[in-house]
Amino acid sequence: MAGLTNAEIAAALEEIADILDFQGANPFRVRAYRNAARTVGEMTESVADLVESGERDLSSLPGIGKDLAEKIATLAQTGTLPLLEELRSQVPEGVLQILRIPGLGPKRAAALYRELGVTNLDELRQACLEHRVRTLKGFGEKTEAAILEGLELAAQAAQRMYWAVADQIAQSIRQHMEGCKGIRQMEFAGSYRRGKETVGDLDLLVVADNPASVMDHFGRFSGVEKILARGDTKMSVRLQLGLQVDLRAVPEESFGAALQYFTGSKDHNIVLRGRAKDLGLKVNEYGVFRGEKRIAGRTEEEVYAALGLAWIPPELREAREEFAWAEAGTLPKLVEISDIQGDLHVHSDWTDGTASIEEMALAAKARGLSYIAITDHSKRVSMVGGLDADRLRKQWEEIDRLNRRLKGIRILKGVEVDILEEGGLDLPDDVLAEADWVVASVHYGQNQSREKITRRVLEALENPHVACFAHPTGRLIGKRKPYQIDLEAVIHKAAALGKMLELNAHPQRLDLDDVACASAKKHGVLVVIATDAHSVDGLDAMRYGVLQARRGGLTKADVANARPWSELAKLLRRKK
């Protein structure tokens, strides 16, 4: 299979890293593949297109040397890599799923495989239930219990993929299908259209002159591994990444009804059907009917209007408040990517970023932003060379020099200061007072009790120099559960003190979730949508955060960095 998407190339590199890690390979080699996977996964340019055109040397990408560049090119051109095939032959397929269990790690996974013969999640669950895991050196009852708890997360991770990955695939399919004559309308539906954090499958609806020829064309998409089923109006395939895609050909007069129906959510559609019944109507994927007569269905707007409702944005269709808003005509005008004026959580090569401050600033300017906060880690995060007071002040001197020279972009002197395990912040107040922007976060002590973590965070919010609390629950979707924190208490404290909460836009975090975003809005807490970018391409994650914010019902007014810096700076001074 040639012409792999960036997501597929990144997945292959991540799999190589997983297997090498499992086998106990050199950590630097493992890290090189993980960094390469991250770099490719964050790119907006198609790596396959770059290889085909030869217009960019892949070894110029951050963290990718000549050898890795050649391997990536081979992957992009041929769809496979001899090294990956060799590594796959050395490890049972199910073993890699064990690595997805939070906190287990490759050494313990290897011990389970070697000493207990565990080769998949089901066998591991059985070994835990039979208390065989606790007999291994370095495990014990608590580890066994933690593994059982983490098995559900690992299983979910194997079944669903990040929205950002699904989006790359969807766009590749769309590009392929646009080459098919006779398609008059085409839209994706399902959880992908609603912007859910993870996607289990893709639904593609088309109106076409000749459905059979459309299905033939769909079957020729380069990512198709197997055709699962094909009928007169529906075709299902499985892609090489494991994602199922269902193509449905629908009549033009029913396209809007089908799009609404297959977009969901299930709970939203249940309420919609109940409303139709109360009005003496029937609604399904074919239209809205009064008796046998179809009265609407060509567009979604028609469907909702027939039921006395304004059209509801897909991101809001979760059976929460959207029906009351639509009936009353008070649906929020959801925030858009064009509303965002700055990025307030960005890293540079002073710590664990891959680009210089100037490169990050110019990249932000190219994306239409007017300001950017450089928020490198404080000294507690020693593994990435976190900054102490002296180095931070030197960085700020460089930022002052750049601000005098660069036009059209303002660089804010910021820091991501750690909230220490026993309370307090990682840098003294006199240093924080010199910053334009201070964001506080938890990186250590994440296994502490709910009471202790919450107390640490509330205390940090009370510091007059802290403006925002970053990635508030610490979760990594499908990889790490949120730490124990009383988020409602945090939201109430933020509201009382005029502090902000971050919606971290990285597709593996999306932290805050949509429900927490809605709660922040309800309590008048401003949300900062920030990328936590560690590279130039990482700045493009902003759109994932905006999508999450829309799911929480946030408007431009609810988002702090939808304001110009002059307005936001005044707000910060007032809160102090």
XYZ file of C-alpha atoms in Angstrom:
576
model
C 0.000 0.000 0.000
C 1.552 3.272 -1.100
C 0.636 6.856 -0.312
C 0.351 6.437 3.443
C -1.132 9.275 5.468
C 1.025 10.983 8.088
C -1.057 9.244 10.755
C -0.270 5.832 9.277
C 3.453 6.599 9.018
C 3.464 7.891 12.607
C 1.633 4.753 13.783
C 4.249 2.529 12.108
C 7.105 4.471 13.743
C 5.364 4.302 17.125
C 4.919 0.544 16.703
C 8.642 0.144 15.996
C 9.379 2.117 19.166
C 6.953 -0.034 21.186
C 8.528 -3.296 20.051
C 12.090 -2.044 20.562
C 11.114 -0.775 24.016
C 9.555 -4.130 24.834
C 12.716 -5.918 23.729
C 14.895 -3.691 25.920
C 16.646 -1.917 23.048
C 18.844 1.134 23.518
C 16.632 3.890 25.030
C 18.096 6.496 22.679
C 17.073 4.397 19.675
C 13.565 3.970 21.090
C 13.299 7.709 21.768
C 14.429 8.507 18.231
C 11.515 6.551 16.758
C 9.044 8.087 19.224
C 10.257 11.599 18.415
C 10.043 10.850 14.701
C 6.467 9.569 15.158
C 5.556 12.764 16.974
C 7.159 14.964 14.325
C 5.376 13.208 11.454
C 2.086 13.039 13.338
C 2.089 16.804 13.931
C 2.904 17.720 10.318
C 0.206 19.251 8.169
C 2.142 18.685 4.935
C 1.761 15.175 3.521
C 5.037 13.299 4.020
C 4.148 11.001 1.110
C 3.730 14.032 -1.153
C 7.032 15.510 0.042
C 8.815 12.235 -0.735
C 7.180 11.959 -4.151
C 7.973 15.544 -5.125
C 11.432 15.568 -3.549
C 10.887 19.220 -2.601
C 11.974 18.763 1.022
C 14.708 16.667 2.588
C 13.092 14.701 5.428
C 16.347 14.767 7.381
C 15.769 18.520 7.817
C 12.764 17.741 10.037
C 13.291 18.069 13.825
C 14.831 14.944 15.345
C 15.063 12.999 12.070
C 18.509 12.001 10.822
C 19.513 10.508 7.491
C 18.804 6.866 8.464
C 15.345 7.629 9.839
C 14.572 9.857 6.852
C 15.313 6.938 4.518
C 13.060 4.622 6.515
C 10.228 7.145 6.515
C 10.606 7.589 2.767
C 10.429 3.815 2.288
C 7.278 3.684 4.400
C 5.697 6.532 2.446
C 6.557 5.037 -0.945
C 5.913 1.336 -0.353
C 3.541 1.219 2.608
C 5.831 -1.100 4.526
C 9.284 -1.332 6.085
C 11.498 -4.430 6.374
C 12.516 -3.480 9.933
C 8.888 -3.285 11.066
C 8.010 -6.622 9.480
C 11.036 -8.228 11.119
C 10.150 -6.817 14.543
C 6.523 -7.924 14.195
C 7.662 -11.472 13.548
C 9.568 -11.461 16.844
C 6.683 -10.478 19.157
C 3.098 -11.819 19.363
C 0.629 -9.201 18.126
C -1.381 -9.056 21.351
C 1.667 -8.301 23.485
C 1.837 -4.703 22.240
C -1.614 -4.046 23.675
C -0.160 -4.823 27.110
C 2.140 -1.818 26.701
C -0.947 0.422 26.583
C -1.843 -0.351 30.189
C -1.149 2.836 32.169
C 1.943 2.661 34.346
C 2.961 -0.866 33.328
C 5.992 -0.061 31.202
C 7.993 -2.243 28.787
C 10.129 -4.027 31.410
C 7.117 -5.269 33.367
C 5.268 -6.151 30.165
C 8.284 -8.190 29.079
C 8.334 -9.954 32.475
C 4.672 -10.893 32.101
C 5.398 -12.292 28.654
C 8.555 -14.208 29.586
C 7.587 -15.521 33.017
C 3.828 -16.037 32.711
C 3.499 -16.525 28.963
C 0.956 -13.690 28.722
C 0.455 -12.726 25.057
C -2.724 -10.614 25.081
C -5.079 -8.641 27.322
C -7.450 -11.556 27.957
C -4.605 -13.763 29.173
C -3.334 -10.939 31.372
C -6.788 -10.427 32.906
C -6.971 -14.148 33.697
C -3.491 -14.122 35.240
C -4.555 -11.227 37.483
C -7.797 -12.917 38.513
C -5.846 -16.068 39.389
C -3.386 -13.939 41.415
C -0.404 -15.175 39.421
C 0.811 -11.665 38.603
C 1.432 -10.755 42.248
C 3.880 -13.659 42.561
C 6.343 -12.037 40.160
C 9.267 -10.076 41.560
C 8.508 -6.366 41.716
C 4.743 -6.695 41.224
C 2.534 -7.420 44.268
C -1.183 -7.006 45.057
C -1.382 -3.276 44.338
C 0.251 -3.666 40.933
C -2.097 -6.519 40.116
C -5.112 -4.402 41.062
C -3.794 -1.447 39.025
C -3.355 -3.715 35.985
C -6.947 -4.937 36.259
C -8.132 -1.333 36.405
C -5.980 -0.369 33.431
C -7.102 -3.270 31.232
C -10.319 -1.473 30.309
C -8.385 1.594 29.186
C -6.018 -0.530 27.079
C -8.929 -2.336 25.427
C -10.609 0.970 24.571
C -7.361 2.318 23.136
C -7.191 -0.679 20.808
C -10.739 -0.072 19.531
C -10.727 3.690 18.969
C -8.351 6.282 17.545
C -7.781 9.954 18.246
C -10.029 12.344 16.329
C -6.910 13.979 14.893
C -5.790 10.676 13.355
C -9.280 9.895 12.059
C -9.356 13.367 10.514
C -6.216 12.698 8.487
C -7.784 9.505 7.203
C -11.110 11.218 6.480
C -9.381 13.957 4.492
C -7.434 11.366 2.483
C -10.674 9.531 1.711
C -12.376 12.787 0.760
C -9.537 13.685 -1.589
C -9.731 10.234 -3.169
C -13.522 10.343 -3.546
C -13.464 13.810 -5.104
C -11.864 12.122 -8.094
C -15.027 10.084 -8.668
C -17.467 11.496 -11.206
C -21.155 11.477 -10.421
C -20.971 12.309 -6.682
C -23.296 15.278 -6.121
C -23.126 15.479 -2.312
C -20.715 13.944 0.191
C -20.333 14.330 3.968
C -18.866 12.402 6.866
C -21.215 11.723 9.786
C -21.001 9.931 13.147
C -18.809 10.735 16.123
C -16.189 12.135 13.750
C -18.555 14.888 12.613
C -19.527 15.619 16.215
C -15.843 16.095 17.072
C -15.611 13.356 19.703
C -12.146 12.926 21.211
C -11.861 9.420 19.810
C -13.494 7.765 16.823
C -14.460 4.110 16.488
C -15.407 4.164 12.786
C -16.207 6.525 9.937
C -19.558 7.000 8.199
C -19.531 8.545 4.725
C -22.781 9.548 3.018
C -23.051 10.315 -0.684
C -25.677 11.288 -3.226
C -24.550 9.788 -6.515
C -25.824 9.174 -10.034
C -24.365 5.663 -10.034
C -23.788 4.181 -6.543
C -22.089 1.085 -7.961
C -19.341 3.118 -9.654
C -18.867 5.133 -6.444
C -18.355 1.912 -4.487
C -15.903 0.646 -7.092
C -13.929 3.875 -6.696
C -14.112 3.696 -2.898
C -12.715 0.146 -2.983
C -9.636 1.438 -4.795
C -8.682 3.776 -1.924
C -5.057 2.970 -1.075
C -5.768 2.468 2.633
C -8.316 -0.339 2.178
C -7.147 -3.628 3.669
C -10.360 -5.614 3.231
C -13.873 -5.151 1.858
C -16.139 -6.401 4.634
C -19.513 -6.120 2.895
C -21.106 -4.620 -0.213
C -24.714 -4.171 -1.202
C -26.709 -1.921 -3.504
C -26.427 1.192 -1.311
C -23.877 0.365 1.413
C -20.266 -0.763 1.456
C -18.070 -1.429 4.487
C -14.277 -1.678 4.464
C -11.527 -2.090 7.015
C -8.462 0.085 6.618
C -4.899 -0.958 7.357
C -4.974 1.076 10.562
C -7.933 -1.037 11.699
C -10.618 1.629 11.235
C -13.900 0.563 9.658
C -15.444 2.919 7.097
C -19.078 2.612 5.992
C -20.122 4.232 2.719
C -23.849 4.815 2.207
C -25.505 6.063 -0.971
C -28.748 7.880 -0.134
C -31.439 9.633 -2.223
C -31.015 13.387 -2.629
C -34.391 14.072 -1.019
C -33.240 12.169 2.099
C -29.646 13.365 2.343
C -30.247 15.851 5.182
C -32.294 13.347 7.176
C -29.656 10.649 6.702
C -26.874 13.059 7.659
C -28.741 14.018 10.826
C -29.571 10.418 11.691
C -26.092 8.989 11.177
C -24.393 11.941 12.863
C -26.236 11.211 16.122
C -25.600 11.085 18.969
C -27.898 8.219 19.924
C -29.236 10.192 22.895
C -29.801 13.287 20.751
C -31.756 11.241 18.203
C -33.923 9.664 20.893
C -34.984 13.132 22.063
C -35.560 14.219 18.458
C -37.783 11.208 17.731
C -39.746 11.837 20.911
C -40.297 15.450 19.905
C -41.480 14.347 16.461
C -43.931 11.918 18.015
C -45.342 14.661 20.248
C -45.975 16.722 17.097
C -47.702 13.842 15.338
C -44.718 13.286 13.057
C -42.169 10.571 12.401
C -38.461 11.166 11.781
C -35.903 8.663 10.506
C -32.985 8.483 8.079
C -35.377 8.924 5.139
C -36.990 12.172 6.267
C -39.668 13.732 8.427
C -43.111 12.287 7.719
C -46.694 13.263 8.447
C -48.412 9.974 7.859
C -46.955 8.674 4.606
C -46.026 12.097 3.266
C -42.415 13.255 3.522
C -42.432 16.910 4.599
C -38.670 17.403 5.085
C -35.376 15.609 4.575
C -33.339 17.242 1.822
C -31.238 19.236 4.305
C -30.615 19.088 8.039
C -32.052 22.594 8.367
C -35.325 21.284 6.904
C -35.411 18.408 9.378
C -34.909 20.597 12.440
C -37.252 23.322 11.150
C -40.043 20.762 10.628
C -39.743 20.001 14.344
C -39.815 23.657 15.367
C -36.090 23.910 16.028
C -33.152 25.927 14.775
C -30.373 23.877 13.162
C -28.115 22.505 15.898
C -24.330 22.354 15.297
C -23.123 18.721 15.285
C -20.712 19.329 18.196
C -23.637 20.102 20.507
C -25.725 17.024 19.700
C -25.299 15.140 22.978
C -28.811 15.584 24.495
C -27.717 18.195 27.014
C -29.006 21.761 26.608
C -29.118 21.974 22.821
C -32.875 21.386 22.454
C -33.832 24.095 24.939
C -31.466 26.509 23.173
C -32.741 25.581 19.698
C -36.377 25.951 20.729
C -35.782 29.318 22.394
C -33.529 30.615 19.611
C -30.586 31.012 22.003
C -28.065 28.585 20.516
C -24.566 29.921 21.263
C -22.454 31.183 18.372
C -19.644 28.699 18.878
C -16.010 29.763 18.888
C -14.145 29.342 15.605
C -10.477 28.886 14.801
C -10.466 32.345 13.192
C -11.383 33.863 16.582
C -8.108 32.755 18.206
C -5.582 35.583 18.454
C -2.772 34.040 20.480
C -1.297 30.830 21.851
C -0.500 30.905 25.570
C 1.310 27.592 26.103
C 4.307 27.011 23.834
C 7.718 25.394 24.387
C 11.059 26.149 22.760
C 14.464 24.482 22.482
C 15.401 26.064 25.795
C 13.786 22.961 27.330
C 12.041 20.146 25.454
C 10.906 21.991 22.331
C 12.515 21.401 18.936
C 12.497 24.974 17.598
C 13.968 28.288 18.679
C 11.842 31.048 20.197
C 12.138 33.041 16.974
C 11.079 30.065 14.851
C 8.038 29.464 17.056
C 7.099 33.151 16.950
C 7.375 33.411 13.173
C 5.380 30.191 12.763
C 2.662 31.603 15.016
C 2.611 34.801 12.951
C 2.299 32.750 9.757
C -0.776 31.127 11.288
C -2.407 34.485 11.811
C -1.696 34.874 15.533
C -0.710 38.219 17.019
C 0.937 36.945 20.215
C 2.525 33.835 21.641
C 3.648 32.957 25.179
C 6.866 30.997 25.556
C 6.158 28.807 28.574
C 9.117 26.498 29.008
C 9.260 24.199 32.019
C 10.563 25.273 35.413
C 13.502 23.526 37.065
C 11.513 20.705 38.739
C 11.109 19.084 35.337
C 14.813 18.283 35.356
C 14.624 15.553 32.715
C 14.084 18.201 30.020
C 16.408 20.814 31.479
C 13.750 22.886 33.227
C 14.718 26.515 33.797
C 15.859 27.953 37.100
C 15.506 31.670 37.862
C 18.793 32.665 36.202
C 18.194 30.788 32.956
C 14.586 31.971 32.809
C 15.649 35.607 33.110
C 18.235 35.049 30.341
C 15.482 33.620 28.167
C 13.353 36.676 28.863
C 16.257 38.918 27.827
C 16.323 37.097 24.492
C 12.558 37.583 24.176
C 13.001 41.334 24.789
C 15.575 41.452 21.968
C 13.295 39.535 19.616
C 10.323 41.764 20.408
C 12.371 44.811 19.436
C 13.274 43.214 16.111
C 10.201 41.197 15.030
C 7.126 42.856 13.590
C 3.553 41.607 13.620
C 3.934 39.152 16.514
C 4.404 39.778 20.230
C 6.296 37.219 22.309
C 5.180 37.033 25.924
C 7.653 36.223 28.667
C 6.044 33.203 30.269
C 6.758 30.015 32.174
C 5.033 26.727 32.921
C 5.757 26.562 36.638
C 5.401 23.244 38.410
C 3.102 22.823 41.398
C 5.377 20.955 43.798
C 4.423 17.647 45.403
C 4.221 19.081 48.902
C 2.628 22.335 47.773
C 3.978 25.643 46.615
C 5.469 26.618 43.283
C 8.791 25.754 41.667
C 9.947 29.364 41.332
C 9.928 32.268 43.825
C 7.371 35.065 43.632
C 9.900 37.732 42.710
C 10.675 35.802 39.495
C 7.049 35.068 38.655
C 6.208 38.738 39.179
C 8.448 39.624 36.213
C 6.558 37.343 33.803
C 3.856 38.446 31.381
C 2.104 35.109 31.721
C 2.379 32.290 34.271
C 0.712 28.944 33.786
C 0.884 26.377 36.618
C 0.722 22.619 36.169
C 1.057 19.266 37.908
C 3.717 16.890 36.571
C 4.740 15.022 39.723
C 2.780 13.444 42.552
C -0.069 12.505 40.236
C -0.880 9.419 42.304
C -1.584 11.424 45.424
C -5.005 11.449 47.072
C -7.846 13.569 45.735
C -7.636 15.792 48.789
C -3.887 16.411 48.486
C -3.795 17.116 44.743
C -6.804 19.406 45.008
C -5.248 21.298 47.903
C -1.993 21.790 45.947
C -3.883 23.198 42.959
C -6.150 25.484 44.987
C -3.103 26.871 46.765
C -1.381 27.500 43.431
C -4.418 29.386 42.127
C -4.213 31.669 45.146
C -0.777 32.839 44.053
C -1.320 36.328 42.578
C 1.101 35.709 39.706
C -0.517 32.493 38.412
C -2.957 33.293 35.613
C -3.961 29.818 34.442
C -3.980 26.150 35.462
C -2.755 23.914 32.613
C -4.058 20.504 31.509
C -6.184 20.398 34.660
C -6.756 16.630 35.002
C -3.461 15.335 33.615
C -5.151 12.707 31.473
C -3.734 11.197 28.294
C -6.672 9.812 26.330
C -6.488 6.039 26.159
C -3.138 6.017 27.975
C -3.490 7.635 31.378
C -6.554 8.271 33.464
C -7.109 11.688 35.043
C -5.469 12.100 38.409
C -7.776 12.368 41.392
C -8.808 16.008 41.583
C -11.962 17.790 42.652
C -12.378 19.694 39.414
C -15.569 21.420 40.516
C -13.713 22.831 43.541
C -10.983 24.044 41.185
C -13.558 25.669 38.893
C -15.230 27.396 41.847
C -11.866 28.669 43.102
C -10.917 29.906 39.630
C -14.245 31.728 39.397
C -13.774 33.350 42.809
C -10.221 34.521 42.009
C -10.690 35.371 38.343
C -8.210 32.690 37.242
C -8.355 30.781 33.969
C -8.328 27.110 33.056
C -6.532 25.677 30.064
C -8.058 23.516 27.395
C -4.899 21.793 26.225
C -5.385 21.237 22.497
C -2.919 18.367 22.079
C -5.040 15.538 20.593
C -3.864 13.095 23.260
C -4.929 15.463 26.046
C -7.911 17.662 25.076
C -7.944 18.549 28.737
C -10.445 20.069 29.759
C -13.086 17.727 28.354
C -16.317 19.079 26.888
C -18.348 18.645 30.084
C -15.740 20.523 32.144
C -15.649 23.290 29.526
C -19.420 23.684 29.900
C -19.026 23.836 33.685
C -16.304 26.496 33.416
C -18.581 28.570 31.164
C -21.479 28.185 33.590
C -19.340 29.572 36.432
C -17.876 32.409 34.382
C -14.351 30.980 34.201
C -12.447 31.941 31.066
C -10.911 29.046 29.142
C -7.529 29.324 27.440
C -7.268 27.124 24.334
C -3.537 26.412 24.018
C -1.507 23.975 21.948
C 1.292 23.056 24.374
C 3.311 23.012 21.154
C 6.820 21.568 21.319
C 7.457 22.138 17.603
C 6.422 24.456 14.802
C 3.897 21.956 13.483
C 2.556 21.471 17.012
C 0.964 24.929 16.708
C -1.566 23.420 14.301
C -3.170 21.513 17.175
C -5.144 24.661 17.995
C -8.036 23.487 15.826
C -8.457 20.338 17.937
C -8.832 22.484 21.022
C -11.338 24.746 19.279
C -13.371 21.691 18.297
C -13.401 20.505 21.916
C -14.417 23.986 23.071
C -17.325 23.941 20.623
C -18.470 20.645 22.121
C -18.537 22.421 25.481
C -20.692 25.205 24.040
C -17.975 27.866 24.316
C -18.265 31.114 22.412
C -15.601 33.665 21.503
C -16.413 35.534 24.723
C -15.696 32.421 26.815
C -12.169 31.996 25.418
C -9.446 34.193 26.901
C -7.101 34.056 23.923
C -9.829 35.086 21.512
C -8.993 38.555 22.857
C -6.133 40.782 21.713
C -3.223 40.797 24.156
C -3.851 44.414 25.149
C -7.332 43.490 26.370
C -6.204 40.269 28.058
C -3.293 42.048 29.791
C -5.689 44.606 31.273
C -7.881 41.782 32.515
C -4.894 40.120 34.198
C -3.830 43.348 35.915
C -7.361 43.900 37.163
C -7.536 40.385 38.637
C -4.248 40.905 40.491
